[in-house]
Amino acid sequence: MGMDGIVSSSNGPGLSPGRIATAFSRALDLARAYEGATAPNPPVGCVVLDAAGNEVGAGAHRRAGLPHAEAEVITAAQLAGVAGWIDTVVVTLEPCNHHGRTPPCVDAILATGARQVWIGCRDPNPRVGGGGAERLRAAGRKVDFLSGLAHPAAAMLHADAARLLAPFSRLVSTGLPFITIKQAISAAGSMVPPAGQKTFTSQSALELAHRLRRRADAILTGSGTVLADDPQFTVRLVPDHPGKQRQLVILDRRDRVPAAYLDAATQRGFLVHCSRDVAEALAGLGAAGAMEVLVEAGPTLTGSMLAAGLWDEHVLIEQGASPDGTDRVTVRRNPAHPFQ
Ligand SMILES: NC(=O)c1ccc[n+]([C@@H]2O[C@H](COP(=O)([O-])OP(=O)(O)OC[C@H]3O[C@@H](n4cnc5c(N)ncnc54)[C@H](OP(=O)(O)O)[C@@H]3O)[C@@H](O)[C@H]2O)c1
């Protein structure tokens, strides 16, 4: 390996694995800032480097209808007059090779002199999978995948990239949203707060709940929770994505939820629906392009969805269960629904 992280290689261009790993880490951070803002598109981050490994530009896909990450970064570099420096493109998702609402990102990359493209995950969309990498290769660019990066952090970075993509992946491959169940359990082992209280968890656990809401496109709850707590379900403890509108679906087979609650939720900005069937509710959310649904319900609905395997990620908050007496947070993934 030479100076400045450049690998001397007889088979073409190449920065050191360490430089590529750092670039992926940064691209993932950039993308994560928009988790929950991009549906029905995935959050994607991109970093472009010069031949010495210096960053020429970096950015992320911010919202459907706005440019994809690669196009955003390359256009900014062109406007700044530095696009000619681009040698390596590092992107968390395979560049698209089709015309959607925006032109193909492969064209944007091919308009630069980039010699190498590093890709975090294959595009899971069965309608477009594979095309981007193959077209870049056919045009003479070297294309590599994060899964093949020879660096100790590569497996973790790849797992992070796959997790970031999981809600999109789930939606395009099944038509259903990624389901996150948030469940808080008191020291006494109950999900139900003491009389007169809406919660029993710490401030940091409440903030976690608001971060989970922030990345969700929809909230799913049961009539029991609405009647007991009159919950707002808005993102308040962390900054929300500007202009974000979420769906709120209430399971209410007996029509117990008053119209005044539905009106107030609409006023708070939700698209509100009542439903009598969980599967139907999930299918409707998927058809509307919701990539992630957060279940914030009481023991009845939470228990039935967990028992039916209707979940992808289960975020369990146990009051005071950490060794230091703070709330313990455990995130489980459904082994029946592996990521990419
Ligand atoms: N600790 C926590 O994480 C947490 C979170 C939220 C709420 N809570 C607490 O939970 C308590 C309320 O408990 P809960 O069990 O009554 O609330 P819930 O699970 O939110 O709502 C239960 C109601 O939802 C409907 N429902 C449930 N499962 C369904 C299914 N599979 N299909 C269709 N409809 C279904 C039923 O109403 P219908 O028969 O009318 O359809 C059922 O009575 C409150 O005290 C609240 O504070 C705790």
mmCIF file of C-alpha atoms and ligand atoms in Angstrom, residues 182-185 191-193 198 200 221-225 228-229 251-256 276-278 296-302 304, ligand 1:
data_model
loop_
_atom_site.group_PDB
_atom_site.id
_atom_site.type_symbol
_atom_site.label_atom_id
_atom_site.label_comp_id
_atom_site.label_asym_id
_atom_site.label_seq_id
_atom_site.Cartn_x
_atom_site.Cartn_y
_atom_site.Cartn_z
ATOM 1 C CA LYS A 182 -42.223 -0.863 20.046
ATOM 2 C CA GLN A 183 -43.132 -2.367 23.401
ATOM 3 C CA ALA A 184 -42.465 -0.936 26.849
ATOM 4 C CA ILE A 185 -42.704 -3.182 29.918
ATOM 5 C CA MET A 191 -47.452 -2.816 29.468
ATOM 6 C CA VAL A 192 -50.191 -0.785 31.159
ATOM 7 C CA PRO A 193 -49.069 2.365 32.987
ATOM 8 C CA LYS A 198 -49.569 7.584 30.072
ATOM 9 C CA PHE A 200 -43.569 4.726 32.890
ATOM 10 C CA THR A 221 -52.418 1.243 17.037
ATOM 11 C CA GLY A 222 -55.462 -0.311 18.662
ATOM 12 C CA SER A 223 -58.693 1.211 19.885
ATOM 13 C CA GLY A 224 -57.729 0.301 23.481
ATOM 14 C CA THR A 225 -54.687 2.588 23.395
ATOM 15 C CA ALA A 228 -57.044 4.901 27.359
ATOM 16 C CA ASP A 229 -54.436 7.518 26.424
ATOM 17 C CA LEU A 251 -57.661 -1.227 14.668
ATOM 18 C CA ASP A 252 -61.214 -0.658 15.842
ATOM 19 C CA ARG A 253 -63.621 -3.465 14.994
ATOM 20 C CA ARG A 254 -66.352 -2.172 17.304
ATOM 21 C CA ASP A 255 -66.208 1.474 16.174
ATOM 22 C CA ARG A 256 -65.361 2.619 19.680
ATOM 23 C CA ARG A 276 -61.064 -4.114 11.281
ATOM 24 C CA ASP A 277 -58.269 -6.352 10.039
ATOM 25 C CA VAL A 278 -54.504 -6.148 10.577
ATOM 26 C CA GLU A 296 -47.514 1.555 19.152
ATOM 27 C CA ALA A 297 -50.301 -0.465 20.704
ATOM 28 C CA GLY A 298 -51.308 -2.046 23.979
ATOM 29 C CA PRO A 299 -50.900 -5.674 25.021
ATOM 30 C CA THR A 300 -53.830 -6.968 22.921
ATOM 31 C CA LEU A 301 -52.698 -5.843 19.467
ATOM 32 C CA THR A 302 -48.957 -6.029 20.253
ATOM 33 C CA SER A 304 -51.380 -10.736 18.603
HETATM 34 N N1 LIG B 1 -46.320 -0.219 27.231
HETATM 35 C C1 LIG B 1 -46.532 0.043 25.964
HETATM 36 O O1 LIG B 1 -45.640 -0.105 25.130
HETATM 37 C C2 LIG B 1 -47.900 0.527 25.547
HETATM 38 C C3 LIG B 1 -48.090 1.044 24.235
HETATM 39 C C4 LIG B 1 -49.389 1.453 23.901
HETATM 40 C C5 LIG B 1 -50.390 1.339 24.829
HETATM 41 N N2 LIG B 1 -50.162 0.856 26.077
HETATM 42 C C6 LIG B 1 -51.226 0.720 27.071
HETATM 43 O O2 LIG B 1 -52.068 -0.326 26.665
HETATM 44 C C7 LIG B 1 -53.350 -0.127 27.276
HETATM 45 C C8 LIG B 1 -54.419 -0.491 26.280
HETATM 46 O O3 LIG B 1 -54.334 -1.889 26.062
HETATM 47 P P1 LIG B 1 -55.135 -2.628 24.925
HETATM 48 O O4 LIG B 1 -54.618 -4.009 24.833
HETATM 49 O O5 LIG B 1 -56.595 -2.429 25.129
HETATM 50 O O6 LIG B 1 -54.718 -1.748 23.649
HETATM 51 P P2 LIG B 1 -54.563 -2.070 22.103
HETATM 52 O O7 LIG B 1 -53.910 -3.384 21.887
HETATM 53 O O8 LIG B 1 -53.909 -0.862 21.524
HETATM 54 O O9 LIG B 1 -56.042 -2.097 21.562
HETATM 55 C C9 LIG B 1 -56.814 -3.240 21.721
HETATM 56 C C10 LIG B 1 -57.996 -3.204 20.783
HETATM 57 O O10 LIG B 1 -57.536 -3.175 19.435
HETATM 58 C C11 LIG B 1 -58.414 -3.972 18.638
HETATM 59 N N3 LIG B 1 -57.598 -5.085 18.176
HETATM 60 C C12 LIG B 1 -56.658 -5.691 18.855
HETATM 61 N N4 LIG B 1 -56.116 -6.714 18.157
HETATM 62 C C13 LIG B 1 -56.757 -6.728 16.996
HETATM 63 C C14 LIG B 1 -56.654 -7.544 15.855
HETATM 64 N N5 LIG B 1 -55.771 -8.531 15.768
HETATM 65 N N6 LIG B 1 -57.447 -7.291 14.821
HETATM 66 C C15 LIG B 1 -58.308 -6.299 14.897
HETATM 67 N N7 LIG B 1 -58.474 -5.501 15.969
HETATM 68 C C16 LIG B 1 -57.699 -5.715 17.026
HETATM 69 C C17 LIG B 1 -59.489 -4.495 19.586
HETATM 70 O O11 LIG B 1 -60.553 -3.591 19.593
HETATM 71 P P3 LIG B 1 -61.907 -3.941 18.837
HETATM 72 O O12 LIG B 1 -62.336 -5.273 19.305
HETATM 73 O O13 LIG B 1 -62.817 -2.836 19.144
HETATM 74 O O14 LIG B 1 -61.503 -3.994 17.406
HETATM 75 C C18 LIG B 1 -58.821 -4.454 20.918
HETATM 76 O O15 LIG B 1 -59.724 -4.333 21.990
HETATM 77 C C19 LIG B 1 -53.373 1.324 27.706
HETATM 78 O O16 LIG B 1 -53.326 1.372 29.108
HETATM 79 C C20 LIG B 1 -52.102 1.920 27.141
HETATM 80 O O17 LIG B 1 -51.522 2.901 27.986
HETATM 81 C C21 LIG B 1 -48.935 0.444 26.440
#
